[in-house]
Amino acid sequence: MGNYILRRIGQTLIVLVCVSLVAFFLIRLAPGSPAVLLLGDGATDEQIAAKEAELGLDKPLYVQYFRYIAGVFRGDLGMSTQYRMPVSDLIANRLPNTLRLAFFTVLLGLALCIPLGIVAGSHRGTAIDFFAMFFALLGQSMATIWIAVLNVYVFSVVLGWLPAVGTGTWAHYVLPVVTLGYPLAAETTRIGRSGMIDTLNEDFITATHAKGIRPSVVHWKYAFKNAVCPVITLVGMRLGAFLAGAIVVESIYSWPGIGQLLKTSVGNRDYQLVQSLLLLSAFLFALVNLLVDIINSLIDPRIVLE
Amino acid sequence: MEQLLEIKDLRVQFKTERATSNALNGVTLSIGKGESLGLVGETGAGKTTTALSILRLLPDAARILDGSITFDGQNVFDMTGAGNDLSSRQYKKLLEKQGISETEMRKIRGNKIAMIFQNPLTALNPVFTVGEQIAMVLRVHRGMGKREAMEYAGKLLEQVGIASYRVKDYPGQFSGGMRQRVGIAAGIACNPELLIADEPTTALDVTIQAQILELMKQLQTQHKTSLLMITHNLGIISELCQKVAVMYGGQIIEYGTVDAVFRDPLHPYTRGLLGALPNLEGDRERLVAIPGKIADPQNLPNGCYFNPRCEHKCAVCESKQPEMIKISDDHFVACFQAKGGV
Amino acid sequence: MKKLICLLLAMLIMASMLVGCGGNSSSDKTDGWSGEPAADAGTDAKEPAAETGGEGGSEGGSKVVSIAISENLFDLDPLNSNSMPARVNTFNVYEPLMEFDHKGTSGEFTYCLATEHSVDDTGCVWTFKLREGVKFHNGEDFNADDVVCTFQRLVDDPSLSCANQFWPYLESVEKIDDYTVSIKTSQPYAATLISVCYTPIIPNEAYAELGADLFINGAMYGTGPWIFDEWVDGAYTHYYKNPDYWNKENYDPYYDEMYTRYILESSSALAAHLSGEVDAYVPANGIDTGLLSQYEGRDDITLTSIDTGTFNYFGFNCANGAFADINCRMAFEYALDRQLICDTIYGGAAKVPNSVVMDCVPGYDPTLEPYEYDPELAKEYLAKSSYDGHEIVLYSSTGLNLSEEAMLACSEMLNAVGFNTSVSIVEGATFTTIRKEGNYEVFYINDMTVGGDISKYIAQKITGDSHKHGLKDEKLMELATGILLTIDPDERAEISKEYARYTREIAAPHSIMAQFNCTYAIDNDVTGIDLWTDGTYGFKYVDHV
């Protein structure tokens, strides 16, 4: 296991280097100089040139790149041009919000999809199966932004039960988590259900019944474990995306996470911030993937990590 | 001798969107305490369906049309005269009403009646340890705690010839033969009165087969368990069983002690089966194959199901179904052409 | 082994969540969410807002007001406030030497940190007497050293937005005595007092110690009625009342705390207002006309509409391309039905001004004839011009409200008279670059008459030519410079009128399209929010009825 983790870390490093290169060059391809955007309308050409020199943008590209990478290794992610604050501080301020949103979303998703998937799969064709599939279809069909706006309208404006924007109390978490968690639960329910159906067709399930085990135990304990790996994998993928920042939800609910940060920093050509955010997202994604693989290998002994 | 298991005139039909399959068409047999019965027949004859019926574990697509099964005096079910035009809810109700409750049935499964499945590669849950799959029976039926059950599972593994420390291993870490032993260990864990072995050695090679059979013989001697041995291998039957029932087209067509039936097979099919065995001594003769294909449960012929392949058939065979007739105390056969009958 | 890994993983996950939870204690504040339902949304029931608790969370008796604005704050540096959120933040905490009503050079000026002022004959030396007994929030005394420190910073770093927007001619600052300073400009800049009102005074001792890090670390020490508490990026800024404010007699706010909430999404801000989480919604450029209907039936909220000096205009490239030819420009002017666009696309929330010297700035000439819509005349001009029929791209920015709709309409109108136009709405940063490099023939964007005066507009875009219009008309430049450097208000007004007339005559470098009416929504019981006619606003004096 230890060797495996080391190898994965090595792979991740390679991925991060590639991502850093892509991020570095891609953001510079977009027209617009950060100096111009920073100084605004009144700046003279000399002032702009001076600012660009200050930001190190007059140096050749490879020098800028290596300076950045060297900084990353030292833990210095550079200075944001819009905020004039260290990038690491900015990210540190916002990342916890994104992490918490992602965490609770995954929690809600799993809490919904596991029971629904198991019950729907083991009671195929019954009313509860129909309800579960309807629930899943609805969740997959509705666009996240629509769910978000609808939630705000119904629960904040009309009913006044929950706050529309911001973060702070547990009440602030409800709408954003539901907005992201419901579609997640919807798609994972389908996967869980079909996994259950496939599993229940296996001989060993009949054998388990033949041992006199109660059906609920057969489904929830013995069949479930076989069906759960694809669910974990899918949740992992979605979690990776959430960690990169769920932009729609962050915008609608004014949730100060890193998704919003990425959006504004691209718009303002804040090179250092964009590069670091993309690097961070790639890193988090790789971490989540590793986690998913480890968890799956612990659940299913046939999955051998090597 | 009071019969431990009695199956009377069991008829089971499988209905899917595509076709209706008459799997069992009037199966009658019984097993006494301590007795071992071999159920022989080709693939598709209905042997596994019989086994699952005993445990009341037929899949949802199956319908019991008629018949009853009694075990140890308890009425597993009695669907005499049920017919095939019940709605699924009516069917379920009738099934439970005319027999013991599901809760009672669960107390029997794995406990009084245990089953060993055919394919050891698929009969064990790959994500649970073998110990867990044996221990679960112990926890449910013997009320053992987790640790106790695991320890006992280890002992059971020793009994079937596997080192006890391997309770923590997963099925994937065992060969086919060893997995089957695990299956057997789980089967005998609660000292069942009846052990149903559904082709336990079919998926294994010959040398392993021999070991498994040795094992089963041992256990039989030790625990005096009744055995329903389902197989298409006549050699196994002659090794292990006292009685034999030959199944064709979902019916028992010949029945009796192994001695009587093997020495003097009366039904053309049984004769064909025995004739199909290669002769190791004497002249190497050509193997005699039974011409034709096995009866298709979706499309059964009129009269005796074997008649299309039978070289002795006559007019009545094509129109009427033969009844089981007694040749002697130890020998029964269902055939119009059988000697000593009619 | 496996169990150990499981345990480690679980601990790792939990730890990261806890770090998240613990690290940002500020985000646990409820800023406005009192958990109480909104005042009956959409019904006719009249409930005085005070009873429903709609005025933000009232925990433990602390009275809190929350105001939502539509942009994010990036930079706390008071001398680098080049966005609305930044200006709002700066002027809550810091104060300038003088304040005014944002009605340009002929507006009403009052003294704030200064007590009197005078200007010498050259119009270049401005002397201010300073108020005594004022303290900064960190206890420092306010005196001439602070003013010198502030202005010296502007002299040393002209790239600071306060410098490059308001002080094009700042030369030096001098301390006369502890409570007297003089500021010297290289030219007699007419809008100097306006610029003074836009220059917040920073504490020199704190600044000497930490420099600009002062602001990065959130050590915002001003003299104003609100003390800066914290800024949560992307969420809000929190202030609490300054108990020792020097002007307490005249302004002692009812509220103990204020939050400015940054809610970028307009529908979300609206929802937050309707549900009671904020007490006012004051977005840049006003609330979208399409969303105003949501406020119907809410008798506890007042909608205030202001005719502002926020305007949209077309900028021509007068050096290269089709519009170097005046006939082309004239054709363009007559081809557009501006009133129609204001009525339909801007939903009546805009009107057509007769030039950039609008009705809210000094020098407005109501007798100047308005833009006319005459497609036949346009065709005539186009025929006379040297336009060769090549495709002209109308550039605008995605950041400008309804830019695509407006450009498509204009394109239709222009094509109808014989132009061959297409529309390109590009992202904000790209647009800025195109404009900065002069890579366009015509663009459409907005601006504001900041301070109620067009001096910033003239300095940056006309004489400064920051958008490379390339116009080399001597008369126009002379008039423009005149507007910048004429101190006498009457003379200046005359020059402005002349400028307006002349820029219409040559239809260059800009063609004004629309002047906007901005609507803001404020709870009835909240007062003191300054909504100025230049389209900007301030929350410094927010109060309760």
Short mmCIF file of C-alpha atoms in Angstrom, two decimals, chain B residues 112-288:
data_model
loop_
_atom_site.label_atom_id
_atom_site.label_comp_id
_atom_site.label_asym_id
_atom_site.label_seq_id
_atom_site.Cartn_x
_atom_site.Cartn_y
_atom_site.Cartn_z
CA LYS B 112 -32.36 -27.73 9.35
CA ILE B 113 -31.96 -27.77 5.59
CA ALA B 114 -28.71 -26.50 4.10
CA MET B 115 -27.78 -26.22 0.46
CA ILE B 116 -24.45 -26.42 -1.28
CA PHE B 117 -24.46 -24.66 -4.57
CA GLN B 118 -23.18 -25.77 -7.87
CA ASN B 119 -20.65 -23.17 -8.95
CA PRO B 120 -18.13 -22.46 -6.22
CA LEU B 121 -16.81 -19.51 -8.13
CA THR B 122 -20.11 -17.64 -7.90
CA ALA B 123 -21.66 -19.10 -4.78
CA LEU B 124 -19.52 -17.11 -2.39
CA ASN B 125 -19.77 -13.35 -1.90
CA PRO B 126 -16.42 -11.97 -3.10
CA VAL B 127 -16.34 -8.98 -0.79
CA PHE B 128 -16.79 -10.82 2.48
CA THR B 129 -14.32 -13.16 4.14
CA VAL B 130 -15.03 -16.87 4.02
CA GLY B 131 -15.18 -16.81 7.77
CA GLU B 132 -17.97 -14.27 7.67
CA GLN B 133 -19.93 -16.38 5.22
CA ILE B 134 -19.78 -19.34 7.54
CA ALA B 135 -20.19 -17.32 10.70
CA MET B 136 -23.37 -15.65 9.51
CA VAL B 137 -25.22 -18.95 9.76
CA LEU B 138 -23.91 -19.49 13.25
CA ARG B 139 -24.89 -16.05 14.42
CA VAL B 140 -28.37 -16.28 13.04
CA HIS B 141 -29.23 -19.83 14.01
CA ARG B 142 -27.03 -20.52 17.00
CA GLY B 143 -27.11 -17.05 18.49
CA MET B 144 -23.35 -16.90 18.69
CA GLY B 145 -21.50 -13.65 19.12
CA LYS B 146 -19.18 -12.35 16.44
CA ARG B 147 -15.95 -13.62 17.85
CA GLU B 148 -17.36 -16.94 18.92
CA ALA B 149 -18.86 -17.51 15.50
CA MET B 150 -15.59 -16.72 13.75
CA GLU B 151 -13.70 -19.12 15.97
CA TYR B 152 -16.20 -21.85 15.31
CA ALA B 153 -16.03 -21.07 11.61
CA GLY B 154 -12.32 -21.69 11.84
CA LYS B 155 -12.99 -25.09 13.35
CA LEU B 156 -15.42 -25.89 10.57
CA LEU B 157 -12.80 -24.99 8.03
CA GLU B 158 -10.44 -27.45 9.72
CA GLN B 159 -13.13 -30.07 9.40
CA VAL B 160 -13.29 -29.60 5.66
CA GLY B 161 -9.52 -29.58 5.35
CA ILE B 162 -8.68 -25.88 5.29
CA ALA B 163 -6.38 -24.22 7.79
CA SER B 164 -8.41 -22.32 10.37
CA TYR B 165 -6.37 -19.12 10.18
CA ARG B 166 -7.76 -18.63 6.70
CA VAL B 167 -11.10 -17.45 8.07
CA LYS B 168 -9.92 -13.96 7.34
CA ASP B 169 -9.24 -14.62 3.68
CA TYR B 170 -11.50 -13.72 0.81
CA PRO B 171 -12.98 -16.20 -1.67
CA GLY B 172 -10.75 -14.87 -4.41
CA GLN B 173 -7.77 -16.22 -2.53
CA PHE B 174 -9.00 -19.80 -2.79
CA SER B 175 -9.10 -22.27 -5.63
CA GLY B 176 -12.39 -23.70 -6.90
CA GLY B 177 -12.09 -26.86 -4.89
CA MET B 178 -11.33 -25.03 -1.70
CA ARG B 179 -14.22 -22.67 -2.24
CA GLN B 180 -16.52 -25.61 -2.54
CA ARG B 181 -15.17 -26.88 0.76
CA VAL B 182 -16.01 -23.54 2.27
CA GLY B 183 -19.51 -23.96 0.90
CA ILE B 184 -19.71 -27.34 2.50
CA ALA B 185 -18.44 -25.96 5.78
CA ALA B 186 -21.19 -23.35 5.74
CA GLY B 187 -23.66 -26.06 4.86
CA ILE B 188 -22.79 -28.31 7.77
CA ALA B 189 -22.25 -25.53 10.25
CA CYS B 190 -25.56 -25.97 12.01
CA ASN B 191 -25.68 -29.69 11.67
CA PRO B 192 -28.60 -29.80 9.29
CA GLU B 193 -30.98 -32.68 9.11
CA LEU B 194 -31.07 -32.49 5.35
CA LEU B 195 -28.19 -31.44 3.17
CA ILE B 196 -29.00 -30.58 -0.43
CA ALA B 197 -25.93 -30.73 -2.62
CA ASP B 198 -26.58 -29.27 -6.06
CA GLU B 199 -23.94 -30.72 -8.34
CA PRO B 200 -21.18 -29.90 -5.89
CA THR B 201 -18.40 -31.31 -7.98
CA THR B 202 -19.51 -30.48 -11.51
CA ALA B 203 -17.36 -27.40 -11.72
CA LEU B 204 -14.29 -29.12 -10.35
CA ASP B 205 -11.72 -31.39 -11.90
CA VAL B 206 -11.68 -35.10 -11.22
CA THR B 207 -9.02 -35.26 -8.55
CA ILE B 208 -10.68 -32.56 -6.54
CA GLN B 209 -13.99 -34.26 -7.10
CA ALA B 210 -12.68 -37.32 -5.40
CA GLN B 211 -11.51 -35.31 -2.40
CA ILE B 212 -14.86 -33.57 -2.04
CA LEU B 213 -16.70 -36.84 -2.22
CA GLU B 214 -14.43 -38.34 0.37
CA LEU B 215 -15.21 -35.42 2.56
CA MET B 216 -18.91 -35.76 2.11
CA LYS B 217 -18.82 -39.44 2.83
CA GLN B 218 -16.94 -38.72 6.01
CA LEU B 219 -19.42 -36.14 7.11
CA GLN B 220 -22.30 -38.37 6.28
CA THR B 221 -20.90 -41.09 8.46
CA GLN B 222 -20.12 -38.69 11.28
CA HIS B 223 -23.31 -36.71 11.44
CA LYS B 224 -25.91 -39.02 9.96
CA THR B 225 -27.25 -36.21 7.79
CA SER B 226 -29.85 -36.95 5.15
CA LEU B 227 -28.50 -36.08 1.76
CA LEU B 228 -30.18 -35.02 -1.45
CA MET B 229 -27.41 -35.34 -3.97
CA ILE B 230 -28.20 -33.67 -7.25
CA THR B 231 -25.91 -34.65 -10.06
CA HIS B 232 -25.72 -35.98 -13.56
CA ASN B 233 -22.75 -38.12 -12.63
CA LEU B 234 -23.87 -41.71 -12.01
CA GLY B 235 -20.55 -42.67 -10.47
CA ILE B 236 -21.06 -40.24 -7.61
CA ILE B 237 -24.48 -41.65 -6.94
CA SER B 238 -23.21 -45.13 -6.71
CA GLU B 239 -20.50 -43.99 -4.30
CA LEU B 240 -22.59 -41.88 -2.00
CA CYS B 241 -26.26 -42.71 -2.24
CA GLN B 242 -28.59 -45.42 -1.18
CA LYS B 243 -31.50 -44.40 -3.29
CA VAL B 244 -31.65 -42.83 -6.70
CA ALA B 245 -34.34 -40.94 -8.60
CA VAL B 246 -33.98 -40.35 -12.29
CA MET B 247 -35.48 -37.16 -13.59
CA TYR B 248 -36.53 -36.36 -17.10
CA GLY B 249 -38.67 -33.51 -18.39
CA GLY B 250 -39.50 -32.36 -14.89
CA GLN B 251 -40.73 -35.76 -13.78
CA ILE B 252 -39.30 -38.68 -11.90
CA ILE B 253 -39.25 -41.50 -14.37
CA GLU B 254 -37.47 -44.17 -12.37
CA TYR B 255 -36.89 -44.50 -8.66
CA GLY B 256 -35.48 -47.03 -6.28
CA THR B 257 -32.36 -48.22 -4.48
CA VAL B 258 -29.13 -47.67 -6.30
CA ASP B 259 -28.57 -51.38 -6.41
CA ALA B 260 -31.92 -52.16 -8.01
CA VAL B 261 -31.94 -49.35 -10.49
CA PHE B 262 -28.38 -49.56 -11.64
CA ARG B 263 -28.35 -53.29 -11.92
CA ASP B 264 -31.59 -53.45 -13.80
CA PRO B 265 -32.54 -50.17 -15.33
CA LEU B 266 -36.02 -50.37 -16.74
CA HIS B 267 -36.73 -47.03 -18.28
CA PRO B 268 -35.22 -46.58 -21.72
CA TYR B 269 -33.75 -43.30 -20.59
CA THR B 270 -32.08 -44.79 -17.54
CA ARG B 271 -30.73 -47.52 -19.71
CA GLY B 272 -29.45 -44.98 -22.09
CA LEU B 273 -27.71 -43.12 -19.27
CA LEU B 274 -26.05 -46.21 -17.96
CA GLY B 275 -25.19 -47.33 -21.43
CA ALA B 276 -23.54 -44.05 -22.05
CA LEU B 277 -20.93 -44.79 -19.46
CA PRO B 278 -17.60 -45.74 -20.93
CA ASN B 279 -16.50 -49.26 -20.16
CA LEU B 280 -13.07 -49.35 -18.60
CA GLU B 281 -12.77 -53.08 -18.69
CA GLY B 282 -13.25 -55.44 -21.56
CA ASP B 283 -13.65 -54.39 -25.10
CA ARG B 284 -13.62 -50.81 -25.99
CA GLU B 285 -16.99 -50.42 -27.54
CA ARG B 286 -18.43 -47.35 -29.07
CA LEU B 287 -20.27 -45.21 -26.57
CA VAL B 288 -23.97 -45.44 -26.91
#
